[in-house]
XYZ file of C-alpha atoms in Angstrom:
642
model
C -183.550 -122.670 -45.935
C -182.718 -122.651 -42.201
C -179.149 -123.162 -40.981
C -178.973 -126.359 -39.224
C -177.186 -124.408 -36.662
C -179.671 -121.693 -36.413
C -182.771 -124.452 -35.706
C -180.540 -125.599 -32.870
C -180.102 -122.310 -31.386
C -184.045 -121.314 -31.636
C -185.799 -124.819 -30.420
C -183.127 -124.141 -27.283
C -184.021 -120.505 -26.769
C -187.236 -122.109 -26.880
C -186.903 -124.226 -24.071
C -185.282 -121.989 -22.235
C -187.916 -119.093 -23.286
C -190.590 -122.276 -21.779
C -188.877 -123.023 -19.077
C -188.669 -119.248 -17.988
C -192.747 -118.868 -18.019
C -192.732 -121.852 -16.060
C -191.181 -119.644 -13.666
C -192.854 -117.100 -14.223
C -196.276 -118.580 -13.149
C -194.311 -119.751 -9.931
C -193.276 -115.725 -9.119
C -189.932 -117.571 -9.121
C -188.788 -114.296 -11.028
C -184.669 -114.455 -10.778
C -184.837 -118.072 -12.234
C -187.242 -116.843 -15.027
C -184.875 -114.013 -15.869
C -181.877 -116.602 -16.128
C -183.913 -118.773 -18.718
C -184.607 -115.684 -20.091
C -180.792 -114.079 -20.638
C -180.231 -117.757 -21.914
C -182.152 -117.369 -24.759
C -181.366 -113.690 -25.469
C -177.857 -115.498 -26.057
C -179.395 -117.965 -28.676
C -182.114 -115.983 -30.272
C -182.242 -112.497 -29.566
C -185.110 -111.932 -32.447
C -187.138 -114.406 -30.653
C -190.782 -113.079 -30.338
C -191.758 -115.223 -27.365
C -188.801 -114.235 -25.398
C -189.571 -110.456 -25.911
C -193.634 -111.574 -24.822
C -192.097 -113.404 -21.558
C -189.632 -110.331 -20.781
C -192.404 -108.361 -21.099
C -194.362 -110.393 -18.737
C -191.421 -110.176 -16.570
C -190.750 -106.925 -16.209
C -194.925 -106.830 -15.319
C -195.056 -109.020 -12.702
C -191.988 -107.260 -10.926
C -193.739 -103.791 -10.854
C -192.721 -102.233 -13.896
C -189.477 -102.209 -16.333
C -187.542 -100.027 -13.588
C -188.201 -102.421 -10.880
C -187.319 -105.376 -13.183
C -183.688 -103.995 -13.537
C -182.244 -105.439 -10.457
C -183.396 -108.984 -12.068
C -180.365 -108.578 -14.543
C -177.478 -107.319 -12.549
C -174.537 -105.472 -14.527
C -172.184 -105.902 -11.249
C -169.767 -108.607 -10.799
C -169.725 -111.941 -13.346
C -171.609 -110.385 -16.024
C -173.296 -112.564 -18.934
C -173.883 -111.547 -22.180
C -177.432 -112.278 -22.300
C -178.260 -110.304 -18.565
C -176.550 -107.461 -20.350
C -179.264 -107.216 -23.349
C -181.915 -108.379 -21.683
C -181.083 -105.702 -19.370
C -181.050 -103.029 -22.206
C -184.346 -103.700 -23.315
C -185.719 -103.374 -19.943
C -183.598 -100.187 -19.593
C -185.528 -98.874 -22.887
C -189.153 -99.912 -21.675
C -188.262 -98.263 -18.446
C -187.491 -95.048 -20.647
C -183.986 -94.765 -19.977
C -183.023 -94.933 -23.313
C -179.321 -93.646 -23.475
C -178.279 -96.659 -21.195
C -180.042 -99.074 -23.135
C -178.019 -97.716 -26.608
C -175.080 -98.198 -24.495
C -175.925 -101.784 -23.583
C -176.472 -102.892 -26.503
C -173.404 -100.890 -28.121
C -171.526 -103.019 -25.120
C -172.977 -106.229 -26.398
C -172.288 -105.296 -30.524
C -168.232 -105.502 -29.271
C -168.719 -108.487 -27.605
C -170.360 -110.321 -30.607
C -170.278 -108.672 -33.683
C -172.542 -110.556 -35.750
C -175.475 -111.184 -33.615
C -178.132 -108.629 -34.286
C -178.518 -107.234 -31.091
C -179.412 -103.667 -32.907
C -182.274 -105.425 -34.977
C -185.038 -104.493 -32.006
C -188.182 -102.485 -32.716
C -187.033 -99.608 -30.090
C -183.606 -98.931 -31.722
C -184.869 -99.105 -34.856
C -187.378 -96.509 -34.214
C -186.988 -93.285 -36.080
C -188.077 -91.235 -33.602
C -185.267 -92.655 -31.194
C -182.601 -90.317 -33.038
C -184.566 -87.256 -31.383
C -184.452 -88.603 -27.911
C -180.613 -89.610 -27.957
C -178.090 -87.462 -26.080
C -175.061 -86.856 -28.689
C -172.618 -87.033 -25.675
C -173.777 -90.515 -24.251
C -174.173 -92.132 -27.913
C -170.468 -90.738 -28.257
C -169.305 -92.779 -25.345
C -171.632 -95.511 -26.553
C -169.565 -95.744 -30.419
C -166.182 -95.576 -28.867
C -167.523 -98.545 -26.894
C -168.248 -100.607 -29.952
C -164.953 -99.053 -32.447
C -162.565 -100.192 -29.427
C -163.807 -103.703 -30.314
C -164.457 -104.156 -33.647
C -162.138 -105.485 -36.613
C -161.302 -102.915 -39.116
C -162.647 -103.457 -41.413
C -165.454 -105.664 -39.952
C -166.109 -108.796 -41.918
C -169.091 -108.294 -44.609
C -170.958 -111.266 -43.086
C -171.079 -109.680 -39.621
C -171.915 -105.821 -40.661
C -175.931 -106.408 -41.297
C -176.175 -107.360 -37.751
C -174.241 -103.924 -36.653
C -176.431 -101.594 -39.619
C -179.372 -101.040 -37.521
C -176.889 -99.091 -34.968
C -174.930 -97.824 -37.488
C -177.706 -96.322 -38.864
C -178.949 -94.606 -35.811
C -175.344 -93.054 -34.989
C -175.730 -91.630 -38.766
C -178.724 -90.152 -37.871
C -177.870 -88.426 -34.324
C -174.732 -87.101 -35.846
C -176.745 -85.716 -38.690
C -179.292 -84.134 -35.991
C -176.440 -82.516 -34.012
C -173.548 -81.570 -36.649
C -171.758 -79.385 -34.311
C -170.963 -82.100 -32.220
C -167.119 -83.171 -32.613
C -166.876 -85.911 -30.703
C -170.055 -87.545 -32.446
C -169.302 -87.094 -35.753
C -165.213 -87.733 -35.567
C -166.624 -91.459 -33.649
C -169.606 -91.955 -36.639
C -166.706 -91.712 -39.102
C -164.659 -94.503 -37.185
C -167.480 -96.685 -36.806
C -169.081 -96.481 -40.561
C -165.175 -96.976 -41.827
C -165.250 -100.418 -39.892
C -168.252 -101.108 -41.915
C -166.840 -100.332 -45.096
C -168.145 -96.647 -46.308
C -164.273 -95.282 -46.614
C -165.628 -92.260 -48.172
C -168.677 -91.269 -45.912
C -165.661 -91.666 -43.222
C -163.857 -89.406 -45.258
C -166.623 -86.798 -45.089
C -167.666 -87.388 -40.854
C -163.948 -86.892 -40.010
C -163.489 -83.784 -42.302
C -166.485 -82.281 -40.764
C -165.541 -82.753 -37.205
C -162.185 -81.434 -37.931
C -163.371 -78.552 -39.979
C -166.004 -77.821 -37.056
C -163.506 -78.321 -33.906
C -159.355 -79.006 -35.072
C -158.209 -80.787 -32.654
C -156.626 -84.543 -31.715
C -159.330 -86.551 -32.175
C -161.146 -85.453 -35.647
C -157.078 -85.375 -36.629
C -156.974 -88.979 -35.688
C -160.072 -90.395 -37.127
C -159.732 -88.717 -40.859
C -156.224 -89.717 -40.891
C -157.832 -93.437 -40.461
C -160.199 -92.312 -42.919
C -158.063 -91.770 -45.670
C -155.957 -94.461 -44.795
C -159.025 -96.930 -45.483
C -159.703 -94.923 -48.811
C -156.358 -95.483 -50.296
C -155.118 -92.085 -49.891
C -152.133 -92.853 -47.435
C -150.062 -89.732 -48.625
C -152.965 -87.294 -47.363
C -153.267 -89.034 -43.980
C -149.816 -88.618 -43.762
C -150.142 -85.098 -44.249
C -153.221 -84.995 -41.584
C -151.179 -86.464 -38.763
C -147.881 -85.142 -38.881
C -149.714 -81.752 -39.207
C -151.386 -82.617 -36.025
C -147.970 -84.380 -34.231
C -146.174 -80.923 -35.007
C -149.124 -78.738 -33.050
C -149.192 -81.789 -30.483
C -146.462 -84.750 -30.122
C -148.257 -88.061 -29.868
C -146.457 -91.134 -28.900
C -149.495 -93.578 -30.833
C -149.768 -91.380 -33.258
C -146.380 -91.067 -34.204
C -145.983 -95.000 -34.497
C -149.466 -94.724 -36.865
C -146.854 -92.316 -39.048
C -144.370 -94.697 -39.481
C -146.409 -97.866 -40.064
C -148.368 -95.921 -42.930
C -144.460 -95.280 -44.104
C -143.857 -98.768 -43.887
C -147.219 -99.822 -45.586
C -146.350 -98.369 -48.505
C -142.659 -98.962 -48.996
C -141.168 -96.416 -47.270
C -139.913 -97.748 -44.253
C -136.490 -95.516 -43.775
C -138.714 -92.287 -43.067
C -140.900 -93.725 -40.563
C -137.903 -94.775 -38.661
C -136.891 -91.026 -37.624
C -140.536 -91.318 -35.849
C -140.345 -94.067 -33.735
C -137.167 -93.209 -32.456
C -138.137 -89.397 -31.370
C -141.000 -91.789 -29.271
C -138.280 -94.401 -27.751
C -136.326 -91.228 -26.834
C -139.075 -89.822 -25.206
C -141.360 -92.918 -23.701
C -138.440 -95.779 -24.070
C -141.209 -98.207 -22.579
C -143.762 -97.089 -24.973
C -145.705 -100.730 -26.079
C -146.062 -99.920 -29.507
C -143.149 -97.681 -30.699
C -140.417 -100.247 -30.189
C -141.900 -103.401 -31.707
C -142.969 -100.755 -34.886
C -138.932 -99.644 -34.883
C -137.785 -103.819 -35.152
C -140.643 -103.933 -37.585
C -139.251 -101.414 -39.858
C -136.050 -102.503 -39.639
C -136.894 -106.007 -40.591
C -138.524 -104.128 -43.928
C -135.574 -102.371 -44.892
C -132.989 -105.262 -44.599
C -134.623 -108.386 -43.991
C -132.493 -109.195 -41.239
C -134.003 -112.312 -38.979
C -132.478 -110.532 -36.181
C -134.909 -107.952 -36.331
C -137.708 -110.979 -35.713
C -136.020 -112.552 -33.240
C -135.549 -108.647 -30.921
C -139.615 -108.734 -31.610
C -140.070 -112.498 -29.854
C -137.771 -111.063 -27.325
C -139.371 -107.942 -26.874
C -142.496 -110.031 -26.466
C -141.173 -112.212 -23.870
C -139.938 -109.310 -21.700
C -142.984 -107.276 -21.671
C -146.041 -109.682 -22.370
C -148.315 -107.213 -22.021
C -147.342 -105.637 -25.337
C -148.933 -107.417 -27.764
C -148.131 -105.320 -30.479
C -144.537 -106.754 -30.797
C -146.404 -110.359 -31.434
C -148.929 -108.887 -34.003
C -145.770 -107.363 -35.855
C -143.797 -110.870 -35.401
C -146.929 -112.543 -37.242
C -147.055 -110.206 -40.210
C -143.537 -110.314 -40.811
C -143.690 -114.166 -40.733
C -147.045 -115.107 -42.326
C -146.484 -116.965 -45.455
C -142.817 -117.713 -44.576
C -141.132 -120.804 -44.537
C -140.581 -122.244 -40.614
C -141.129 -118.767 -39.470
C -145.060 -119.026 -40.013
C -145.689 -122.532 -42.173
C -143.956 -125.298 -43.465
C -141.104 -125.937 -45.926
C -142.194 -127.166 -48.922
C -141.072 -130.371 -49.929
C -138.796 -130.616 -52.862
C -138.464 -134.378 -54.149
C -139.199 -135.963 -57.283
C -141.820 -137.826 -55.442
C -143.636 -135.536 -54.490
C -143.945 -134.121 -58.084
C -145.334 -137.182 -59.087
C -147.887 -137.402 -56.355
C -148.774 -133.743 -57.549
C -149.270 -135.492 -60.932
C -151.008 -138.437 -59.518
C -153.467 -136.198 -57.561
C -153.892 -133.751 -60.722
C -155.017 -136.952 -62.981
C -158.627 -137.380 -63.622
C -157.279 -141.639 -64.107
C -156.284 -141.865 -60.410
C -158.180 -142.396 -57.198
C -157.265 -143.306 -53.981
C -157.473 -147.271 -54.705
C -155.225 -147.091 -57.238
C -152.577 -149.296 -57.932
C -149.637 -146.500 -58.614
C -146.166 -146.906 -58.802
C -142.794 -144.628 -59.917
C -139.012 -145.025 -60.330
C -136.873 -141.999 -59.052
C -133.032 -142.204 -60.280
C -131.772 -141.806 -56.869
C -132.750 -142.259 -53.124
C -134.477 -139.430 -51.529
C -135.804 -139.039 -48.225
C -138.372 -141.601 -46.782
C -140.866 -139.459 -45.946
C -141.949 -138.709 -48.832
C -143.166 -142.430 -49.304
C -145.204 -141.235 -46.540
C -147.038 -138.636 -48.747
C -147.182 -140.735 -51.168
C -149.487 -143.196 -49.155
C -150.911 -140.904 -47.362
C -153.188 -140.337 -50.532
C -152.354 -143.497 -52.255
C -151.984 -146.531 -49.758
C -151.247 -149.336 -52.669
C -148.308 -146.893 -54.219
C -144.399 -147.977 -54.554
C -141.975 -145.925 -55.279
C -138.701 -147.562 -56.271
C -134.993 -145.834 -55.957
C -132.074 -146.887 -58.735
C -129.285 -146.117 -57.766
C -127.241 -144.894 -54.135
C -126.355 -141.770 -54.255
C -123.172 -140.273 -52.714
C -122.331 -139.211 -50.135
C -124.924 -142.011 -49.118
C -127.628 -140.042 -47.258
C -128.367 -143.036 -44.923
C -125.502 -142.718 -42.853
C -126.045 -140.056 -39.801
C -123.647 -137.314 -39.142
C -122.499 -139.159 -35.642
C -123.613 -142.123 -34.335
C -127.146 -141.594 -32.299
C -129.141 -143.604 -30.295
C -132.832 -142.876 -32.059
C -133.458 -143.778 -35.222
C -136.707 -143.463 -37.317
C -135.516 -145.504 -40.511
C -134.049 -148.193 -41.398
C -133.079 -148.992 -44.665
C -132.871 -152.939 -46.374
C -130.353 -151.823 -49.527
C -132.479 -149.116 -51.013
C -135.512 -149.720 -49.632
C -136.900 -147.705 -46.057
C -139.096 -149.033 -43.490
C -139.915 -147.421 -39.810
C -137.696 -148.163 -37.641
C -140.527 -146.884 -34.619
C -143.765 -148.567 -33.913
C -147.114 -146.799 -34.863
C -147.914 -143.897 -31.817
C -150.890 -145.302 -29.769
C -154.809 -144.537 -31.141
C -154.967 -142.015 -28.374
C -151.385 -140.135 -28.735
C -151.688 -139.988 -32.861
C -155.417 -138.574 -32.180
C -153.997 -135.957 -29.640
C -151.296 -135.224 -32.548
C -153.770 -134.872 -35.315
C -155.509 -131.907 -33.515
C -152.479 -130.481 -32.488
C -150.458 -130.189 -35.973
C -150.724 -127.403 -38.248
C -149.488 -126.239 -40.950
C -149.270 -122.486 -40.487
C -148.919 -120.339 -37.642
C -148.830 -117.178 -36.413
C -145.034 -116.979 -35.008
C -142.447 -119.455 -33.687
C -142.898 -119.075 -30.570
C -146.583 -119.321 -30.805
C -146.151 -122.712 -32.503
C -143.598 -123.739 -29.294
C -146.772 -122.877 -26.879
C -149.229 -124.336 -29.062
C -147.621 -127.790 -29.048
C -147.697 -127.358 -24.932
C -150.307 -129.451 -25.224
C -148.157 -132.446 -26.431
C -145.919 -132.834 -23.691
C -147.554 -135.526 -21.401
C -147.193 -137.866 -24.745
C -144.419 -140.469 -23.921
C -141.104 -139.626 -26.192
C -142.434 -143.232 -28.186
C -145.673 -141.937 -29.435
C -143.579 -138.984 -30.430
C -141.502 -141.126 -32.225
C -143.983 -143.038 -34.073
C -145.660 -140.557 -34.989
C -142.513 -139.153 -37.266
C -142.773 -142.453 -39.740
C -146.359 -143.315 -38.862
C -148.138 -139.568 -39.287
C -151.884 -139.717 -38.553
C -154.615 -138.916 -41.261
C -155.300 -135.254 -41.850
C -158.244 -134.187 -39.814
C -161.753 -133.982 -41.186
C -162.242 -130.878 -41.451
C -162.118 -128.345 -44.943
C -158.203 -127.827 -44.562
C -157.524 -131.143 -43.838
C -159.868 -132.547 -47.147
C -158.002 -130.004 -49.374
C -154.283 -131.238 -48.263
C -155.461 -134.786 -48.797
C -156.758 -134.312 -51.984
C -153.978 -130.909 -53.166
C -150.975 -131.607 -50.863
C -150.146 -134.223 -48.660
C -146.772 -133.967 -48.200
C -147.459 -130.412 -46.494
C -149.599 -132.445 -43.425
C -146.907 -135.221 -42.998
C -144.502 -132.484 -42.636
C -146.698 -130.786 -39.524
C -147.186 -133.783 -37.785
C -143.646 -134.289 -37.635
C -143.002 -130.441 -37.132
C -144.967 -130.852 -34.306
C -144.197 -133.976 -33.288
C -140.378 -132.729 -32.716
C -141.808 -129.291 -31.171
C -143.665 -132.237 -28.904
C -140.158 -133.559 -28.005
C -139.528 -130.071 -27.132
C -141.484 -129.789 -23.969
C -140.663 -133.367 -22.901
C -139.194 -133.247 -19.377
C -138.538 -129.793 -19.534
C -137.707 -129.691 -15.902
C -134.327 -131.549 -16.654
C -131.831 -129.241 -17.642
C -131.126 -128.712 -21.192
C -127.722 -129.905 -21.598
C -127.901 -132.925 -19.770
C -132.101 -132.998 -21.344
C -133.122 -136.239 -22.471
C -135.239 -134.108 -24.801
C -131.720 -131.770 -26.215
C -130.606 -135.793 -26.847
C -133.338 -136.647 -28.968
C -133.274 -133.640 -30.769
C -130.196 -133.918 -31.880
C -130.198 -137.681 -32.988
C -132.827 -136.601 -35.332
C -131.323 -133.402 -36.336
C -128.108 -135.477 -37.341
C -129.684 -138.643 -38.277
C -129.977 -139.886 -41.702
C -131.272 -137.819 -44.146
C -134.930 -137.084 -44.292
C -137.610 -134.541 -43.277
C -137.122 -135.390 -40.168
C -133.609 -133.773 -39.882
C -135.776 -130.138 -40.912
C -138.341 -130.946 -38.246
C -136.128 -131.355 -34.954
C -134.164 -128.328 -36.412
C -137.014 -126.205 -36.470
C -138.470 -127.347 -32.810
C -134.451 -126.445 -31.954
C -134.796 -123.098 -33.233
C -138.168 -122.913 -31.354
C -136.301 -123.691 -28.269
C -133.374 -121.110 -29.188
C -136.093 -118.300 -29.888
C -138.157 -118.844 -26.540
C -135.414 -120.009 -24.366
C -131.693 -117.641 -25.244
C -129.655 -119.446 -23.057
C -129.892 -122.456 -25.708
C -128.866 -120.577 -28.543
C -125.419 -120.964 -28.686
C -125.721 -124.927 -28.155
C -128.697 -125.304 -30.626
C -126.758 -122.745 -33.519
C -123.515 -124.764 -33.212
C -125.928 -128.320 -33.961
C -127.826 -126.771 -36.836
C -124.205 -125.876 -38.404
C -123.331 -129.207 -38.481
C -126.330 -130.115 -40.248
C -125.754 -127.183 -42.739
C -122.070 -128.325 -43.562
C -123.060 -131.713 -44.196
C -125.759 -130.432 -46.368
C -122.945 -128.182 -48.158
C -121.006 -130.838 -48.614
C -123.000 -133.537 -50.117
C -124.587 -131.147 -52.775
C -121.471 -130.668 -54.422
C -122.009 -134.317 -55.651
C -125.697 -135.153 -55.084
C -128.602 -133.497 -54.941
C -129.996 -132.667 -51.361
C -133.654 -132.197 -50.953
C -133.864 -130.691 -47.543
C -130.846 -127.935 -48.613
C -133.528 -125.358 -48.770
C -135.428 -126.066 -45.631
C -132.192 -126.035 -43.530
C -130.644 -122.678 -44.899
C -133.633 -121.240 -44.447
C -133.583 -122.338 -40.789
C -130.314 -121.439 -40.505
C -131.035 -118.216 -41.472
C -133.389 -118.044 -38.383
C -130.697 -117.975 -35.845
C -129.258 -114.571 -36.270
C -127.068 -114.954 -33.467
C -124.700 -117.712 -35.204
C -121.675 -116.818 -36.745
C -121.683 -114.236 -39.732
C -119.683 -116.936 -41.877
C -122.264 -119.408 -41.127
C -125.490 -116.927 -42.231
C -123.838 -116.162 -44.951
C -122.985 -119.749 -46.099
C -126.795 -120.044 -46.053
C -127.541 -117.644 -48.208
C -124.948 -118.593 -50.703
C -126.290 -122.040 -50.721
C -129.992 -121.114 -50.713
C -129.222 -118.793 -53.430
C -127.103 -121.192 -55.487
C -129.182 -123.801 -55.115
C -132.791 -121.895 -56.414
C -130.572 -120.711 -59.621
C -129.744 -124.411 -60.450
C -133.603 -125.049 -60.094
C -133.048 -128.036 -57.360
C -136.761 -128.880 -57.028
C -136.303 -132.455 -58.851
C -133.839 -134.585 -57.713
C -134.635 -137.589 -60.322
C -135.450 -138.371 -63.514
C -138.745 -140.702 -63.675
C -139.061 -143.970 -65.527
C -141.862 -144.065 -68.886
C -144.534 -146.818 -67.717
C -143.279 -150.480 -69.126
C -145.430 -153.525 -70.506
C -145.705 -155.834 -67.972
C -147.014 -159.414 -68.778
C -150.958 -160.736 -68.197
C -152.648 -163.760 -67.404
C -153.761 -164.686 -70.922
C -150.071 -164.336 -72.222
C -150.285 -160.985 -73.760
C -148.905 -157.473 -73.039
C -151.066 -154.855 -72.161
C -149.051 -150.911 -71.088
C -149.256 -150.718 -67.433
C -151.410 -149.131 -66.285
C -150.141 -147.921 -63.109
C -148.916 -144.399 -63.548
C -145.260 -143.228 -64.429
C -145.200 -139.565 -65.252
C -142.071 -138.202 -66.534
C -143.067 -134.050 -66.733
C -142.349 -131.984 -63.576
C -145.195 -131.374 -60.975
C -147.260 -127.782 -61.218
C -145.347 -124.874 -59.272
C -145.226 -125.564 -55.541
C -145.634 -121.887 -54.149
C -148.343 -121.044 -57.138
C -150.269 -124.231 -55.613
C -149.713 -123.243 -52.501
C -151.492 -119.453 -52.472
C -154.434 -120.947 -54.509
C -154.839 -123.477 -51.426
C -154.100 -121.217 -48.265
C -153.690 -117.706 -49.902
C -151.050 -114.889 -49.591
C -150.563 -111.673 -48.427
């Protein structure tokens, strides 16, 4: 069966393929070669649009006259650059039409530009000079993933097979063969690589067959040998890229100390080199696991934009980590329960549910509660001390208030349009810090009450296949992105105002040091965002998140703390604060997983509970006493690891 997308996109190259005859039989032939580059965008395999190009190309005078109909100079279109290549081949210029449609493969991948009668042609292998298709594979390699996604690589075969046959016609060329072996290892043929590579380097030694069979066996698991390849060819020939290739494979396979001596004989000689620095903090970061190391890559970044290297390294070092690239995990008894709720085959979303936890925990985990229950209670026993309603100083924002044990919003609801614009924005991974600071850009025309709201009155997750999975798996983790991103909101509110005097620093704080909830660990990670992408708030924004971390120190000496986790680890994002501070974080983080803090309460067995007729019946709203299946286990079976 047809892909519902795939109709779309033929009944419009279609139209545009109808449209374009119209033309034609008006000699209106520019306009009929727009319709026509249209649908080459849609449907290249169209057979109508190949009859009308032909048609085209007749009525200008032949295929060579019909090239100045799709221009390659200035704003250039995808679908003037194929069309042009098949014109280029019926006008016999077939090198240039390869090279087109090579141009078009790194573009887009997984349309099958290649999947034409021409360049499938076996006799086209004969015809190709080795030199130009050379030029024409480094085109496409510079552009694709590697390795190439399976779905996309039949669309890219029917040129991958035609670059294995001209480098089979012409084995003495280098070049050729040393390119074939990058482009088949982006396909997924590691050992045919292997073979290309070897040959080109066994046929002419030299830089680039050294390069491309180091990649080669790098791809085939044989990292040791590629080692041996390249720092073979760095001692004939120092190579600044090369070198920091070296060092990552060191790195890659737990090694990092003897890559290091690498990158730094490339700082010494290129100290602005894009790629050898950002590989050096990389390292580093292996070896100790020092933040610091992070936060020199964000700042590296933000110095010299232009190296994007330093923010691919920042992502890989934070994917899968706690604030750094996704959020805390929530560690209340309620949240358990939900699990429990959500895991029983007895409960659906209309369900009358209810649960007793032996002390008061944070609000907003009622709000994940709802959030996939709306008729659940939860009910609290007993105050815990120090009581974890009072804030840390007195503040002028407040998001709860409490009637004895029992929470309610102290905000109003955001407005339809500001929790919409919220919904799209939140996420619950991303690739750095900073990346979440700019991606929340996007949030600061909201008014600071919509904000607000939005912390106690989180919109629904968004309909989409992440969104149905947290719903129905893990609630807690969306209500904790809207409010992460809510507070990174806050964050770019007014940010012309300076931040000590910032009506947005003010805000912050109050929920920083308000009462204790998740929404203390939101506003302290959209501080740390600040302190990342803006130094000069670092030493204000360290000292504020200390005070937070005492008062979590303190109170878990006679209560349990929920968010103790979620602020160390925080904490531990701000290399620059005191020594004494880090390393009360790591005491406390460490303390606190060998005590196994993930529950704070024990939960009630269900109870009788009278009926109309005068009887007792068990209740049959749920009460489950055993703890909740492994957070971070659920977690990589939802979203993965690694």
């Amino acid at each position: 069966m047809q892909h519902p997308e795939c109709g779309d996109e033929r009944l419009a190259a279609e139209g545009e393929v109808s449209v374009a005859r119209l033309a034609l039989h008006s000699d209106d032939l520019p306009h009929a070669a727009k319709h026509l580059a249209d649908a080459m965008l849609g449907e290249p395999q169209l057979p109508e649009l190949h009859e009308a190009l032909a048609e085209l190309c007749a009525k200008a005078g032949g295929a060579a006259a019909a090239r100045d109909l799709f221009p390659l100079e200035g704003e250039m279109y995808l679908g003037t650059l194929v069309c042009r290549a098949h014109v280029e081949a019926a006008a016999g210029d077939r090198d240039t039409a390869v090279g087109l449609i090579a141009s078009a493969i790194g573009f887009a991948p997984g349309t099958p530009w290649a999947d034409t009668a021409w360049l499938t042609d076996p006799e086209l292998a004969e015809l190709l000079d080795p030199d130009a298709l050379a030029q024409s594979v480094t085109r496409v390699a510079g552009h694709l993933p590697d390795p190439l996604p399976k779905d996309q690589r039949p669309a890219v075969r029917p040129f991958e097979q035609l670059v294995r046959a001209v480098a089979a016609r012409h084995p003495g060329h280098v070049p050729l063969s040393a390119m074939a072996s990058g482009l088949v290892r982006r396909l997924g043929d590691t050992a045919e690589a292997v073979r290309l590579a070897e040959h080109a380097q066994r046929t002419g030694p030299g830089y680039l067959p050294s390069v491309m069979l180091g990649n080669a066996l790098r791809s085939d698991d044989r990292p040791d040998e590629a080692l041996a390849v390249w720092e073979a060819q760095l001692a004939r020939e120092f190579d600044h890229y090369l070198a920091v290739d070296v060092a990552e494979v060191y790195g890659a396979t737990g090694r990092p100390g003897e890559g290091l001596p690498w990158l730094e004989r490339a700082l010494a000689a290129d100290p602005d080199h894009p790629k050898a620095a950002p590989a050096l903090h990389g390292l580093r970061h292996q070896l100790d696991g020092d933040t610091a190391h992070l936060l020199a890559l964000s700042d590296h970044h933000r110095a010299h934009p232009d190296h994007d290297y330093a923010a691919d390294v920042l992502a890989r070092f934070s994917r899968q980590r706690p604030w750094l690239g996704m959020v805390h995990p929530a560690m209340e008894a309620t949240v358990n329960v939900l699990h429990q709720f959500l895991n029983s085959s007895s409960c659906n979303r209309d369900s009358e549910l209810a649960c007793t936890a032996s002390q008061l925990e944070p609000p907003s985990s009622q709000l994940a509660m709802r959030l996939a229950f709306p008729r659940a209670t939860v009910e609290y026993q007993s105050l815990p001390e120090p009581d974890p309603r009072r804030p840390l100083r007195e503040v002028g924002t407040r998001i709860w208030e409490y009637d004895g044990l029992v929470p309610r919003p102290a905000v109003p609801a955001p407005s339809a349009q500001a929790a919409e614009l919220i919904r799209a924005t939140a996420e619950i991974r991303w690739p750095t810090l900073p990346a979440a600071y700019d991606h929340a850009v996007r949030l600061a025309g909201l008014p600071l009450a919509d904000l607000l709201g939005a912390l106690a009155h989180p919109p629904a997750p968004r309909e989409d296949e992440l969104g149905r999975a947290l719903l129905a798996h893990q609630p807690e983790l969306w209500v904790r992105a809207v409010q992460a991103f809510a507070c990174l909101g806050i964050a770019h509110h007014r940010t012309d105002q300076p931040w000590a005097e910032s009506e947005r620093r003010q805000v912050l704080l109050d929920l920083l040091l308000g009462s204790e909830d998740w929404v203390n660990e939101a506003a302290a990670f959209a501080l740390v965002a600040i302190a990342w992408t803006n130094p000069d708030t670092r030493a204000d924004i360290g000292t504020q998140l200390l005070e937070r971390l005492l008062d979590v120190g303190t109170s878990t000496r006679q209560r349990e703390v929920t968010i103790l986790q979620s602020i160390c680890a925080l904490t531990l994002c701000c290399p620059w604060m005191d020594a004494s501070a880090l390393d009360l974080a790591r005491v406390m983080a460490a303390r606190d997983a060998e005590e196994d803090a993930g529950i704070t309460g024990e939960l009630e067995p269900a109870q009788p509970r009278p009926v109309d007729n005068g009887t007792a019946e068990p209740d049959h709203r749920h009460r489950p006493t055993a703890p909740a299946a492994d957070r971070p286990g659920r977690l990589k079976r939802l979203f993965g690891r690694g």
